[in-house]
Amino acid sequence: MRQGVLAAAAGVIAQSASAQSMGTVAYSPLASQSVPTLSEWALIAMAAVLTACAYRTMKRQGHAALKVLAAGLLACAAFVGAQWSAPALAVMGPAEVVLDQAAGGIGHLPHKTALFFGDRFYVYTVQNTTSQPQRITALTPATGGQFKVPTGYSPQCTVGLILQANEVCYLRLYNASMPS
């Protein structure tokens, strides 16, 4: 009976510890920005230059050069349209901290047992799962925790870092004196 009570108490304690946040990552969306492009003016200029070149080629060399040019364009179009290989899709493991609110918010660092045994640190993967860029605005460890440089992981999550859609960054949390 006593062992059953102890096991139940240990389960409740472990469950409450696993729900405990080890820190937070605050984030907000970037203001929308226009992207400068040459757009239709560059296309018009390129078409004018190409038209002038085609006209001069036809005037000088006749139709033979035009046939070679047409055959070359046809070959290029065939090669561009061919799929040489299937696209490779890399799938990364699940992120521990997901930035999933397009309007910004707070991501919580989940409890990890590695923080309380051995080296007492854990490297979290933070991923922006929204469709727009997010800026990390604050990193706050739980009491007794310290953020360290995640050796061997890049990029490091820092305040001000901008994560594009589906990009990740890494955050190393060290347990200096966190209560378990």
CSV table of C-alpha atoms in Angstrom, one decimal:
chain,number,residue,atom,x,y,z
A,1,MET,CA,0.0,0.0,0.0
A,2,ARG,CA,2.8,2.4,1.0
A,3,GLN,CA,4.6,1.7,-2.3
A,4,GLY,CA,1.5,2.4,-4.3
A,5,VAL,CA,1.0,5.8,-2.5
A,6,LEU,CA,4.7,6.7,-3.1
A,7,ALA,CA,4.4,5.7,-6.8
A,8,ALA,CA,1.2,7.8,-7.2
A,9,ALA,CA,2.9,10.8,-5.5
A,10,ALA,CA,6.0,10.5,-7.7
A,11,GLY,CA,3.8,10.4,-10.8
A,12,VAL,CA,1.9,13.6,-9.7
A,13,ILE,CA,5.2,15.3,-9.0
A,14,ALA,CA,6.8,14.2,-12.3
A,15,GLN,CA,3.6,15.3,-14.1
A,16,SER,CA,3.6,18.8,-12.5
A,17,ALA,CA,7.4,19.1,-13.2
A,18,SER,CA,6.9,18.3,-16.9
A,19,ALA,CA,4.2,21.0,-17.2
A,20,GLN,CA,6.6,23.5,-15.7
A,21,SER,CA,8.1,26.1,-18.1
A,22,MET,CA,11.9,26.4,-18.1
A,23,GLY,CA,11.7,29.8,-19.7
A,24,THR,CA,10.1,31.8,-22.5
A,25,VAL,CA,10.8,33.1,-25.9
A,26,ALA,CA,8.8,36.2,-26.8
A,27,TYR,CA,8.3,37.1,-30.5
A,28,SER,CA,6.5,39.5,-32.7
A,29,PRO,CA,5.9,39.8,-36.5
A,30,LEU,CA,7.9,42.2,-38.6
A,31,ALA,CA,6.1,45.1,-40.2
A,32,SER,CA,5.4,44.3,-43.8
A,33,GLN,CA,7.9,45.8,-46.2
A,34,SER,CA,7.8,46.4,-49.9
A,35,VAL,CA,10.3,44.6,-52.0
A,36,PRO,CA,11.9,46.7,-54.7
A,37,THR,CA,11.9,45.1,-58.1
A,38,LEU,CA,12.5,46.2,-61.7
A,39,SER,CA,9.2,44.5,-62.6
A,40,GLU,CA,7.6,45.5,-65.9
A,41,TRP,CA,10.1,48.2,-66.8
A,42,ALA,CA,13.0,45.7,-66.8
A,43,LEU,CA,10.9,43.3,-68.9
A,44,ILE,CA,10.0,46.0,-71.4
A,45,ALA,CA,13.7,47.1,-71.8
A,46,MET,CA,14.9,43.4,-72.2
A,47,ALA,CA,12.2,42.8,-74.8
A,48,ALA,CA,13.3,45.9,-76.7
A,49,VAL,CA,16.9,44.9,-76.7
A,50,LEU,CA,16.1,41.4,-77.8
A,51,THR,CA,13.9,42.7,-80.6
A,52,ALA,CA,16.7,45.0,-81.8
A,53,CYS,CA,19.2,42.1,-81.7
A,54,ALA,CA,16.8,39.8,-83.6
A,55,TYR,CA,16.1,42.4,-86.3
A,56,ARG,CA,19.8,43.1,-86.8
A,57,THR,CA,20.5,39.3,-87.0
A,58,MET,CA,17.8,38.8,-89.6
A,59,LYS,CA,19.0,41.8,-91.7
A,60,ARG,CA,22.6,40.7,-91.7
A,61,GLN,CA,22.6,36.9,-91.9
A,62,GLY,CA,19.2,36.1,-93.2
A,63,HIS,CA,16.9,33.3,-92.0
A,64,ALA,CA,19.7,30.7,-91.3
A,65,ALA,CA,20.7,32.3,-88.0
A,66,LEU,CA,17.1,32.7,-87.0
A,67,LYS,CA,16.6,28.9,-87.5
A,68,VAL,CA,19.6,28.2,-85.3
A,69,LEU,CA,18.3,30.6,-82.6
A,70,ALA,CA,14.8,29.0,-82.7
A,71,ALA,CA,16.3,25.5,-82.4
A,72,GLY,CA,18.4,26.7,-79.4
A,73,LEU,CA,15.4,28.2,-77.7
A,74,LEU,CA,13.5,25.0,-78.2
A,75,ALA,CA,16.3,22.9,-76.8
A,76,CYS,CA,16.5,25.2,-73.7
A,77,ALA,CA,12.8,25.1,-73.2
A,78,ALA,CA,12.9,21.3,-73.3
A,79,PHE,CA,15.7,21.1,-70.8
A,80,VAL,CA,14.0,23.6,-68.4
A,81,GLY,CA,10.8,21.7,-68.6
A,82,ALA,CA,12.4,18.3,-67.9
A,83,GLN,CA,12.6,17.2,-64.3
A,84,TRP,CA,16.1,15.8,-63.8
A,85,SER,CA,15.5,14.4,-60.3
A,86,ALA,CA,12.9,14.5,-57.7
A,87,PRO,CA,13.3,17.4,-55.2
A,88,ALA,CA,14.9,16.3,-52.0
A,89,LEU,CA,12.9,17.2,-48.9
A,90,ALA,CA,14.8,17.2,-45.7
A,91,VAL,CA,12.6,16.6,-42.6
A,92,MET,CA,13.9,17.8,-39.3
A,93,GLY,CA,12.9,16.5,-36.0
A,94,PRO,CA,10.1,18.2,-34.0
A,95,ALA,CA,10.9,21.6,-32.5
A,96,GLU,CA,10.5,21.9,-28.7
A,97,VAL,CA,9.5,25.5,-29.0
A,98,VAL,CA,7.1,26.6,-31.7
A,99,LEU,CA,6.4,30.2,-32.7
A,100,ASP,CA,3.0,29.5,-34.1
A,101,GLN,CA,1.0,32.7,-33.6
A,102,ALA,CA,1.2,35.0,-36.6
A,103,ALA,CA,0.4,38.1,-34.4
A,104,GLY,CA,3.3,37.2,-32.0
A,105,GLY,CA,3.3,35.8,-28.6
A,106,ILE,CA,5.3,33.7,-26.1
A,107,GLY,CA,6.8,30.2,-26.6
A,108,HIS,CA,7.5,28.2,-23.5
A,109,LEU,CA,10.6,26.0,-23.0
A,110,PRO,CA,9.3,22.6,-21.9
A,111,HIS,CA,10.8,20.8,-18.9
A,112,LYS,CA,13.7,18.5,-19.8
A,113,THR,CA,15.2,15.9,-17.4
A,114,ALA,CA,18.7,16.6,-18.9
A,115,LEU,CA,18.6,19.9,-17.1
A,116,PHE,CA,18.8,18.1,-13.7
A,117,PHE,CA,21.3,15.4,-14.4
A,118,GLY,CA,24.8,15.1,-15.9
A,119,ASP,CA,25.9,18.3,-17.6
A,120,ARG,CA,22.7,20.1,-16.5
A,121,PHE,CA,22.1,21.7,-19.9
A,122,TYR,CA,19.8,21.2,-22.8
A,123,VAL,CA,19.7,22.6,-26.4
A,124,TYR,CA,16.2,23.6,-27.5
A,125,THR,CA,15.1,23.9,-31.1
A,126,VAL,CA,13.0,27.0,-31.7
A,127,GLN,CA,11.0,27.0,-35.0
A,128,ASN,CA,8.8,29.7,-36.6
A,129,THR,CA,5.8,27.8,-38.0
A,130,THR,CA,3.9,30.8,-39.2
A,131,SER,CA,3.9,32.0,-42.8
A,132,GLN,CA,5.6,35.3,-42.0
A,133,PRO,CA,8.9,36.4,-40.5
A,134,GLN,CA,9.0,36.7,-36.7
A,135,ARG,CA,11.5,38.7,-34.6
A,136,ILE,CA,12.6,37.3,-31.2
A,137,THR,CA,11.9,40.2,-28.7
A,138,ALA,CA,12.9,38.6,-25.4
A,139,LEU,CA,14.5,35.4,-24.0
A,140,THR,CA,13.7,34.7,-20.3
A,141,PRO,CA,15.1,31.7,-18.5
A,142,ALA,CA,13.3,30.3,-15.4
A,143,THR,CA,14.7,31.2,-12.0
A,144,GLY,CA,18.2,29.6,-11.7
A,145,GLY,CA,18.6,29.1,-15.4
A,146,GLN,CA,21.1,30.7,-17.8
A,147,PHE,CA,21.2,30.9,-21.5
A,148,LYS,CA,24.6,29.9,-23.0
A,149,VAL,CA,26.0,29.8,-26.6
A,150,PRO,CA,24.8,26.5,-28.2
A,151,THR,CA,28.2,25.1,-29.3
A,152,GLY,CA,27.9,23.3,-32.7
A,153,TYR,CA,24.4,24.7,-33.4
A,154,SER,CA,23.7,27.6,-35.7
A,155,PRO,CA,22.0,30.0,-35.7
A,156,GLN,CA,21.8,30.9,-32.1
A,157,CYS,CA,18.6,32.4,-30.8
A,158,THR,CA,19.2,35.9,-29.7
A,159,VAL,CA,17.0,39.0,-29.0
A,160,GLY,CA,16.5,40.7,-32.4
A,161,LEU,CA,17.0,37.6,-34.5
A,162,ILE,CA,14.5,37.3,-37.4
A,163,LEU,CA,13.2,33.9,-38.2
A,164,GLN,CA,11.7,33.5,-41.6
A,165,ALA,CA,8.8,31.0,-42.1
A,166,ASN,CA,9.9,27.5,-41.0
A,167,GLU,CA,13.4,28.6,-40.0
A,168,VAL,CA,14.9,27.4,-36.7
A,169,CYS,CA,17.4,28.7,-34.2
A,170,TYR,CA,18.9,27.0,-31.2
A,171,LEU,CA,18.9,28.0,-27.5
A,172,ARG,CA,21.1,26.3,-24.9
A,173,LEU,CA,19.7,26.5,-21.3
A,174,TYR,CA,22.0,25.7,-18.4
A,175,ASN,CA,20.7,24.8,-15.0
A,176,ALA,CA,22.8,26.9,-12.5
A,177,SER,CA,20.4,26.3,-9.6
A,178,MET,CA,16.9,25.5,-10.8
A,179,PRO,CA,14.7,23.6,-8.4
A,180,SER,CA,13.6,20.3,-9.8
